[in-house]
Structures are given as structure tokens and as C-alpha cells.
PDB file of C-alpha atoms in Angstrom:
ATOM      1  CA  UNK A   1     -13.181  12.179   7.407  1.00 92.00           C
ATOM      2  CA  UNK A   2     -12.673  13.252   3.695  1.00 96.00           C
ATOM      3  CA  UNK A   3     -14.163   9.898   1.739  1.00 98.00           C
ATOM      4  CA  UNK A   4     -12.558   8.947  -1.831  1.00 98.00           C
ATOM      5  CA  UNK A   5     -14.702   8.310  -5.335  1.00 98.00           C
ATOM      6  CA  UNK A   6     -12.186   6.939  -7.880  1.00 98.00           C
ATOM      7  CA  UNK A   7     -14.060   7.773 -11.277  1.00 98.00           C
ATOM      8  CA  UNK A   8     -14.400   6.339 -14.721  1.00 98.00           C
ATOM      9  CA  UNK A   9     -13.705   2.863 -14.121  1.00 98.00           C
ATOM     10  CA  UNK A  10     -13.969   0.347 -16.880  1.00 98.00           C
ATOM     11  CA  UNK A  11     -12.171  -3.248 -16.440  1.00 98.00           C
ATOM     12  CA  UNK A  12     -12.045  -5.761 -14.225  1.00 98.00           C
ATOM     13  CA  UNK A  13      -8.505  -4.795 -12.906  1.00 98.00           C
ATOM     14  CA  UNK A  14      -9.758  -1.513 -12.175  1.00 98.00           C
ATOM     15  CA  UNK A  15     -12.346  -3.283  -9.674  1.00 98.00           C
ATOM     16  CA  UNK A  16      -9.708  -5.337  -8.601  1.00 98.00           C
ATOM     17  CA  UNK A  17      -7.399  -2.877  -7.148  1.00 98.00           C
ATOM     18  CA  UNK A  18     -10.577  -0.684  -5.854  1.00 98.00           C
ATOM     19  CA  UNK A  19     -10.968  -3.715  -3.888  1.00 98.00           C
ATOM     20  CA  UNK A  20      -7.651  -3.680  -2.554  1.00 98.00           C
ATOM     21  CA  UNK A  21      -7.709  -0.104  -1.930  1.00 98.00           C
ATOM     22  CA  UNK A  22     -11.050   0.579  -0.550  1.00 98.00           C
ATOM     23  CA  UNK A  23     -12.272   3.717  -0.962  1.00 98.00           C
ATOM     24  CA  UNK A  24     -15.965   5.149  -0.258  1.00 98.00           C
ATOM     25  CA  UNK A  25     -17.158   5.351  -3.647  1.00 98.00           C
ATOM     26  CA  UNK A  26     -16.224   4.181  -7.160  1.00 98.00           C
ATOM     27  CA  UNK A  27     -17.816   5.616 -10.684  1.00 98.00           C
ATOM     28  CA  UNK A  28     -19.183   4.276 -14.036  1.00 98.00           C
ATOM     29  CA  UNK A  29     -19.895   6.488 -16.654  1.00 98.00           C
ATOM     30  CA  UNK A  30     -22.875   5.997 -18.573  1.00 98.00           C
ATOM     31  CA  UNK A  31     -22.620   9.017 -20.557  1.00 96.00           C
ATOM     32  CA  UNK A  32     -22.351   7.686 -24.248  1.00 94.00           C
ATOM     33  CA  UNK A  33     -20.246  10.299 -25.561  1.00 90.00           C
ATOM     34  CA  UNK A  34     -17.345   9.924 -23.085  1.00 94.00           C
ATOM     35  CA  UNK A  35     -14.345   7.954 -23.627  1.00 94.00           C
ATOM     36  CA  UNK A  36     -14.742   6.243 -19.853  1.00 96.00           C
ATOM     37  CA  UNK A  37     -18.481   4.921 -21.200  1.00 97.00           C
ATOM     38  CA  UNK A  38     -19.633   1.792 -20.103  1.00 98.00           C
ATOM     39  CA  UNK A  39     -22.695  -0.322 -20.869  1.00 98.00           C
ATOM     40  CA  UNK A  40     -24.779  -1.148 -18.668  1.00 97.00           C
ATOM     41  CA  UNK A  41     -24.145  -5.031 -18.999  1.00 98.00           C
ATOM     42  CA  UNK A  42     -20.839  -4.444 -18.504  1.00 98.00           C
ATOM     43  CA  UNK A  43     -21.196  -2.375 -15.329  1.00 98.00           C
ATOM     44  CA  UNK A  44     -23.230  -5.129 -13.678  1.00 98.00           C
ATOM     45  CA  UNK A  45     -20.340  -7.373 -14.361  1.00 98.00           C
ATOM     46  CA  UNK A  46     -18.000  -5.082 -12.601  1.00 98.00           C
ATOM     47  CA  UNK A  47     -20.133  -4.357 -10.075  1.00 98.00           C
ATOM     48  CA  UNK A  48     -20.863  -7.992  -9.589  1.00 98.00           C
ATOM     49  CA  UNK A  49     -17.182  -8.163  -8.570  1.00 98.00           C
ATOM     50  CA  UNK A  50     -16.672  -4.867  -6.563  1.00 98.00           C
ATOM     51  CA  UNK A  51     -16.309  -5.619  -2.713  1.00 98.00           C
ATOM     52  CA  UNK A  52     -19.945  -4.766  -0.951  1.00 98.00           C
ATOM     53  CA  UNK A  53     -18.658  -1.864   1.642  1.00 98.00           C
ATOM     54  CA  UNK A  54     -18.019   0.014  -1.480  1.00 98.00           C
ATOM     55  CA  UNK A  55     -20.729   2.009  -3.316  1.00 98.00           C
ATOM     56  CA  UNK A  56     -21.256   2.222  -6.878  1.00 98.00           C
ATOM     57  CA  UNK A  57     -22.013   5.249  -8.426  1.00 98.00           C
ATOM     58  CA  UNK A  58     -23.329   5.741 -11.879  1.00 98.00           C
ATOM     59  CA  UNK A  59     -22.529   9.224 -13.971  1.00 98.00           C
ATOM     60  CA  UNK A  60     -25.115  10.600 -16.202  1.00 98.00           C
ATOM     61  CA  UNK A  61     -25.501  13.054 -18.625  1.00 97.00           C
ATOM     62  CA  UNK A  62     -29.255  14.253 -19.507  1.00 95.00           C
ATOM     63  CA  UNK A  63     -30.251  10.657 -18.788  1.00 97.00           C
ATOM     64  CA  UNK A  64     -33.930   9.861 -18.843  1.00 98.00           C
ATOM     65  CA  UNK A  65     -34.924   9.694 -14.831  1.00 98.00           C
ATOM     66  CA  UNK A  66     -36.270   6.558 -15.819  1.00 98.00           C
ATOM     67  CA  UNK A  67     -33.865   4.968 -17.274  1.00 98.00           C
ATOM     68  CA  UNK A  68     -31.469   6.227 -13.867  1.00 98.00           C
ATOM     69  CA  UNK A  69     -33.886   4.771 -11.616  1.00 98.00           C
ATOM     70  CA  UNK A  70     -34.215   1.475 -12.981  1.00 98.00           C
ATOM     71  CA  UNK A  71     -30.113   0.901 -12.620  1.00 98.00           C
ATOM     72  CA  UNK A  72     -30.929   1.744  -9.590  1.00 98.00           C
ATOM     73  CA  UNK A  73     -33.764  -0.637  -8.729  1.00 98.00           C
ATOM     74  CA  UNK A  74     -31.772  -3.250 -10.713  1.00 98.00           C
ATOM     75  CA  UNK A  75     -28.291  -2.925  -8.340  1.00 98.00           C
ATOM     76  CA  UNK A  76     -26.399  -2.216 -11.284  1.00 98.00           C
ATOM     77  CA  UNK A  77     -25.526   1.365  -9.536  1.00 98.00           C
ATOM     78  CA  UNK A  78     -25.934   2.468  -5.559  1.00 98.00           C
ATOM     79  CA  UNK A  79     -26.297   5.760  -6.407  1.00 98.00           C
ATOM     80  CA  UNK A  80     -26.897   7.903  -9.083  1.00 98.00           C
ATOM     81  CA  UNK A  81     -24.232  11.268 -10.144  1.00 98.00           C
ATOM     82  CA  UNK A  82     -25.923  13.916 -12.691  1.00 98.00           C
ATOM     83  CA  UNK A  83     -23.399  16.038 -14.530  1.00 94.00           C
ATOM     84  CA  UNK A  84     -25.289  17.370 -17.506  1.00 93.00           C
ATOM     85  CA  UNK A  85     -26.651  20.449 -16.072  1.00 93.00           C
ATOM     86  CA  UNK A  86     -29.778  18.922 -14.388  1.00 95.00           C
ATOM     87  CA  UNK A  87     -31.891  21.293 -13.227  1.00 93.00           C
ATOM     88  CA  UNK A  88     -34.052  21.029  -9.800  1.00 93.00           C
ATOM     89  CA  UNK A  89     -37.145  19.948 -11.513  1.00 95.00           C
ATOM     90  CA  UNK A  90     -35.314  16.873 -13.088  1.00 96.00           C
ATOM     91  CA  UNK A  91     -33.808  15.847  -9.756  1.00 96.00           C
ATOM     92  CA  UNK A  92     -37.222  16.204  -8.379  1.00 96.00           C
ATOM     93  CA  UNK A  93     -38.648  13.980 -10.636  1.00 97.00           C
ATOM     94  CA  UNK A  94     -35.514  11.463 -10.100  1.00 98.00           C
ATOM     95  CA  UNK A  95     -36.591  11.608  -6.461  1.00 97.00           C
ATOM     96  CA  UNK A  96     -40.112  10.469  -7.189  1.00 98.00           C
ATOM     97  CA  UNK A  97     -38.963   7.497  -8.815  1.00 98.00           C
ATOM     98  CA  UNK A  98     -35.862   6.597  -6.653  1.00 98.00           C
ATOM     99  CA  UNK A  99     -34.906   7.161  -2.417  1.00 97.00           C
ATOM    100  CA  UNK A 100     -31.272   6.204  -3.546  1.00 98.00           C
ATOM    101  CA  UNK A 101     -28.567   8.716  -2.757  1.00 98.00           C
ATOM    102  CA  UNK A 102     -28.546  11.787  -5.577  1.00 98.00           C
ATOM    103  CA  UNK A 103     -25.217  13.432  -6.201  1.00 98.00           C
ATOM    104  CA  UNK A 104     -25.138  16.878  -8.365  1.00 97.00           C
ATOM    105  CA  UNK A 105     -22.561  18.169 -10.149  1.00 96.00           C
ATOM    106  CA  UNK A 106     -21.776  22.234 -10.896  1.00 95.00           C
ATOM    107  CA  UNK A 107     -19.891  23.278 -13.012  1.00 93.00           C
ATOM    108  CA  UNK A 108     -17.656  26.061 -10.739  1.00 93.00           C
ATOM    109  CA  UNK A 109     -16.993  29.325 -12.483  1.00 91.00           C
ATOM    110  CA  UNK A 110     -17.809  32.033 -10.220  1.00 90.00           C
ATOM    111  CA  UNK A 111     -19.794  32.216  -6.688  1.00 91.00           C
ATOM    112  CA  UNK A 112     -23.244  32.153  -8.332  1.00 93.00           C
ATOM    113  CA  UNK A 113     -21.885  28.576  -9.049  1.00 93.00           C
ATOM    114  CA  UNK A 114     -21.543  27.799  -5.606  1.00 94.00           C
ATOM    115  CA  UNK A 115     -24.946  29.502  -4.616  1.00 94.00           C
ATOM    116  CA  UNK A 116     -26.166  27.188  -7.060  1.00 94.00           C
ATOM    117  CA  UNK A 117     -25.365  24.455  -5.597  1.00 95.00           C
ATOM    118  CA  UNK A 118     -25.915  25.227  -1.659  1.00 96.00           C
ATOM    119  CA  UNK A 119     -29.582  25.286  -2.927  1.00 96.00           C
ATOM    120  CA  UNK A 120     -29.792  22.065  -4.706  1.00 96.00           C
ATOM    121  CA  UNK A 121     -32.147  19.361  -3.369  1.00 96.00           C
ATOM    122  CA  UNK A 122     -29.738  16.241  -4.268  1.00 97.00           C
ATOM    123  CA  UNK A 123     -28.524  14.795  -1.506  1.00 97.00           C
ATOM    124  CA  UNK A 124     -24.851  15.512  -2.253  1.00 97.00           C
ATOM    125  CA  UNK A 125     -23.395  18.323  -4.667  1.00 97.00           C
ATOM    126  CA  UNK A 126     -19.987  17.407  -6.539  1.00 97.00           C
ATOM    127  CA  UNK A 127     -18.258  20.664  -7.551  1.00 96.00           C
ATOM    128  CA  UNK A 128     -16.113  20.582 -11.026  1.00 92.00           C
ATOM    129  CA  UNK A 129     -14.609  22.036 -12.966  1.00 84.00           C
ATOM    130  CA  UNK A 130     -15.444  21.675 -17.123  1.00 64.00           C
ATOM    131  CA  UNK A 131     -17.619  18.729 -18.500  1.00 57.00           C
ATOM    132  CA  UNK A 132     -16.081  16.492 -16.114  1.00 51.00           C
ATOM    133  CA  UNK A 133     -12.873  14.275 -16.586  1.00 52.00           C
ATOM    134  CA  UNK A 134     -10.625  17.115 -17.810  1.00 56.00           C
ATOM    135  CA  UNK A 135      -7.850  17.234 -15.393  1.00 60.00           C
ATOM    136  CA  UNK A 136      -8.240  21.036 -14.542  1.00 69.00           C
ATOM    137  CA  UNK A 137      -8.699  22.962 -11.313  1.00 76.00           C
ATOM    138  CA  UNK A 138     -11.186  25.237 -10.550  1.00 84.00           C
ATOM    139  CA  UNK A 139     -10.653  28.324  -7.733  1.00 86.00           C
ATOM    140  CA  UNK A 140     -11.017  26.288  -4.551  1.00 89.00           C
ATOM    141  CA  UNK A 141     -11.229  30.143  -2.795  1.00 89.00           C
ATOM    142  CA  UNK A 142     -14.691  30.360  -4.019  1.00 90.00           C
ATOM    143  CA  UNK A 143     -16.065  27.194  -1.834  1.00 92.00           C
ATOM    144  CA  UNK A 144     -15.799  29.215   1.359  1.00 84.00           C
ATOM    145  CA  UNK A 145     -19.419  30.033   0.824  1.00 79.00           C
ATOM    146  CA  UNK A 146     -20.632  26.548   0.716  1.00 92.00           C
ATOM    147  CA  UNK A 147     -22.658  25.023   3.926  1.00 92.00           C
ATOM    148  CA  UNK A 148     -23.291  21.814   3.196  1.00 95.00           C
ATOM    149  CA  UNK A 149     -21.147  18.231   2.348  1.00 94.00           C
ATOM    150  CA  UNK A 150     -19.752  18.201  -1.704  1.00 97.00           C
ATOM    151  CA  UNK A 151     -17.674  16.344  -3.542  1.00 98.00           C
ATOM    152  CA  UNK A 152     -14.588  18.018  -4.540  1.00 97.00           C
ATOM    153  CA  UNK A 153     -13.317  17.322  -8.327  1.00 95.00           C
ATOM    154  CA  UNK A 154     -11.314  18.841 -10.770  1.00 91.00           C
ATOM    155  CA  UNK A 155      -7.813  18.471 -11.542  1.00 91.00           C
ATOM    156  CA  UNK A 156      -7.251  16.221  -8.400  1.00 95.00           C
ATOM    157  CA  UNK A 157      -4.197  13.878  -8.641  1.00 96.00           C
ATOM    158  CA  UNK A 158      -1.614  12.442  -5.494  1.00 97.00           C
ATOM    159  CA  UNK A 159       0.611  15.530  -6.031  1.00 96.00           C
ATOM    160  CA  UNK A 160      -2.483  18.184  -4.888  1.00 96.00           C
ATOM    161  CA  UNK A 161      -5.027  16.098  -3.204  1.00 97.00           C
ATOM    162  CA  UNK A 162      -3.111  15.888   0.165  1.00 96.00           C
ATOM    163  CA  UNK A 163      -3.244  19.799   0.084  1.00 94.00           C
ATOM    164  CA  UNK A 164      -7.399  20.019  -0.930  1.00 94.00           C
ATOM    165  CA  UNK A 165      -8.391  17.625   1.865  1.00 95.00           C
ATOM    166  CA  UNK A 166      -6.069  19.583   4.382  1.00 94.00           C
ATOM    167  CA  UNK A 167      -7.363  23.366   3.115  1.00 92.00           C
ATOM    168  CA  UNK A 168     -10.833  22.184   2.425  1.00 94.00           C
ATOM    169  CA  UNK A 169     -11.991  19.257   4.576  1.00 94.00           C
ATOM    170  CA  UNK A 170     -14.715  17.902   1.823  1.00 96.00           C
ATOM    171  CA  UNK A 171     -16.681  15.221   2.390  1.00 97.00           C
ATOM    172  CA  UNK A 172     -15.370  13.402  -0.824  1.00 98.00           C
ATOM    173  CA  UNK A 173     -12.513  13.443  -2.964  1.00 98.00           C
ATOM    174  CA  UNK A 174     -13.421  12.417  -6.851  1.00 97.00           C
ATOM    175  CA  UNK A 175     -10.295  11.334  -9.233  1.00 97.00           C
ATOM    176  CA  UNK A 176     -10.699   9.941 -12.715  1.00 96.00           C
ATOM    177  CA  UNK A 177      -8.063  11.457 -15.062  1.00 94.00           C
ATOM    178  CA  UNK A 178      -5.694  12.125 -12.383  1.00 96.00           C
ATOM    179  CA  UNK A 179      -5.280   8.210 -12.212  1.00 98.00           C
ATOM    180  CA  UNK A 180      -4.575   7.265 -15.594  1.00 97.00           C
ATOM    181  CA  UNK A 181      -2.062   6.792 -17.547  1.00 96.00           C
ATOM    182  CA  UNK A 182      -2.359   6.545 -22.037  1.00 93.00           C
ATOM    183  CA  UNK A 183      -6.175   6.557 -21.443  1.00 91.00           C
ATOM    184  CA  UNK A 184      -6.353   4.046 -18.769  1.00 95.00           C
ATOM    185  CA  UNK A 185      -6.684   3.656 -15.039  1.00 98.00           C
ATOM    186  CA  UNK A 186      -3.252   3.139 -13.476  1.00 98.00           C
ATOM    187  CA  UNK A 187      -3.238   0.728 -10.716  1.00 98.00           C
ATOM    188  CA  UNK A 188      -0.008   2.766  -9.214  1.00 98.00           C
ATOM    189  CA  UNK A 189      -1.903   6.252  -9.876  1.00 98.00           C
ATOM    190  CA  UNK A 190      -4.588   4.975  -8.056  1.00 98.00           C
ATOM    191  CA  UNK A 191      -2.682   3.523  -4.916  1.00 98.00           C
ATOM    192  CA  UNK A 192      -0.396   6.838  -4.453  1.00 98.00           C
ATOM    193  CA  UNK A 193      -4.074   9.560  -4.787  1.00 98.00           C
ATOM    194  CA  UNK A 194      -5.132   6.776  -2.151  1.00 98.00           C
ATOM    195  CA  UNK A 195      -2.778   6.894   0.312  1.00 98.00           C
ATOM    196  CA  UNK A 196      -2.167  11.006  -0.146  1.00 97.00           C
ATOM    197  CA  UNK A 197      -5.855  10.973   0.932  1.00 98.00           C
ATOM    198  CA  UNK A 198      -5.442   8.865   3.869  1.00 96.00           C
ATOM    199  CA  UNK A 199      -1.946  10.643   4.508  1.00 96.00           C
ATOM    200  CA  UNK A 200      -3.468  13.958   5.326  1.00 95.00           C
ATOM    201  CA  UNK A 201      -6.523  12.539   7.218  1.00 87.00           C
ATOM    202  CA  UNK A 202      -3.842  10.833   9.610  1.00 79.00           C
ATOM    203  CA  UNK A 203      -1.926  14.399   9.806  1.00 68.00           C
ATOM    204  CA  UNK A 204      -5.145  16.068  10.986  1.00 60.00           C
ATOM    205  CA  UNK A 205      -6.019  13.027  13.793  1.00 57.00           C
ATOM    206  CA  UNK A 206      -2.527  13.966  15.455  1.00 49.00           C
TER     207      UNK A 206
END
């Protein structure tokens, strides 16, 4: 079953129609720099609100592992997503500090990319493509040498989703820009990349 991260959330309504929707996973972004930032104060609001069968993830960027783990030990987060180029030795130390679930991200370019990431030590790898948040695609062809569960991003949106999860069986779907509209989360967006999801996960049960 190909779970669903929606990404980059920011205001209450966005929690509120998670709720209703119910995917696996949903995503603050704690990188400073990004347009989809949130404090942490604010993200224990939200996440005060967001329904308890759904797990919080918090996006970082070059983050102190400190600083990660104590959002972590504080509930703010569930789980912890590192997409500034972390290297093995920083998730290692992350590890130390944390037994929370650790999600990579790679940047996918090429299969060295890819090779990259079957060796990481995270417990899940999220493949990209870009920074992050950019609404482009990456060549899904070069996944075929991956052996282990990722997190498929990158230019996902309800018109191409349906086909990834059919092609590609991942283990998680992630969304952010492909579910806005003028900078925002759209609360239709996000109901028709849900149900395109769940559409082709009912095709492959029959």
C-alpha cells in the first residue's frame, strides 16, 4: 500500500482537511529560508490539532541534530525529514540522540543518486528532485535500482500521481506544491492528489 505525506503545511485549515482526508504522513517545514517555514510554536499548535493516527513530520535543512531531536522529544514532530544534503555521519549522530523514525532526502540526478541512497542508514530515503518544493519531475526510470522503501517526490500532483503509484509501487507519495494554489494549500488540490492515490491502490486490489 503506497502511503501519502502532504507537505508544507502551515494553517489550521490545512490540519483541518488532513484530518478529513487522512493520509499517513503530513510535513512542517522548519527550514527558515523556505516560503512553507513554520515556527516551532506554531507547529505545536497545529500539531496539537492534527488527528493522532497521523504522523507529523518535520523538514530540515542543515539543522543542528540537537535542535531536531529535541522537537522530537518535545512531540512537536513524530519524525524527523533531512533535505539539506546530510551526510551519513550527521544522521548517525541524529540517531544517537533520537530512536524516532529518520527520513533522507536525495537529490535524483543520475544513478549514483540512487546508489546513494540504497546505502543510507535513515530509516526511510525520500527521492527528489531540486531543493525540494519545486514542482518538477525527476527520471522515475532511474529508481529501478533501488531495494529498499522511499518516498517518492517531485513534481507529484492528482494528474500524475495515479500513474507513479501504479509504475512504481513506493512506499510513500510526498505532495507540497502540487496542492496549492497562489502560494497556499488548496483544500480541493489536496482532496483530488488524495483520492488519485487511493484510486490506483483500489485498481491494483482488483
Amino acid at each position: 500500500m503506497t502511503r501519502i505525506k502532504l507537505c508544507g503545511l502551515t494553517r489550521p485549515c490545512d490540519i483541518e482537511t488532513a484530518n478529513a482526508l487522512r493520509p499517513a504522513y503530513i510535513g512542517f517545514v522548519f527550514a527558515p529560508g523556505s516560503r512553507r517555514y513554520v515556527p516551532p510554536a506554531g507547529a505545536a499548535a497545529l500539531k496539537a490539532m492534527l488527528h493522532p493516527s497521523i504522523t507529523a513530520v518535520g523538514v530540515f535543512v542543515k539543522e543542528a541534530p540537537e535542535t531536531v531531536a529535541a522537537l522530537l522529544a518535545r512531540g512537536v514532530i513524530d519524525a524527523a525529514q533531512l533535505h539539506g544534503g546530510e551526510d551519513a555521519a550527521y544522521v548517525a549522530r541524529l540517531r544517537a540522540l533520537t530512536r524516532r523514525p529518520l527520513i533522507q532526502a536525495f537529490r535524483v540526478d543520475s544513478a549514483a543518486d540512487i546508489a546513494a541512497a540504497q546505502g543510507s542508514p535513515a530509516d526511510y530515503v525520500l527521492l527528489d528532485a531540486g531543493e525540494g518544493g519545486t514542482g518538477t519531475a525527476f527520471d522515475w526510470t532511474l529508481i529501478s535500482g533501488l531495494a529498499r522503501p522511499y518516498f517518492l517526490a517531485g513534481g507529484l500532483d492528482a494528474t500524475n500521481v495515479g500513474a507513479a503509484v501504479r509504475l512504481l509501487r513506493p512506499y510513500a507519495v510526498d505532495v507540497s506544491s502540487g496542492i496549492e494554489c497562489g502560494g497556499y494549500k488548496d483544500a480541493g488540490k489536496m482532496r483530488e492528489f488524495v483520492a488519485a492515490v487511493r484510486e490506483a491502490m483500489w485498481e491494483e486490489t482488483i
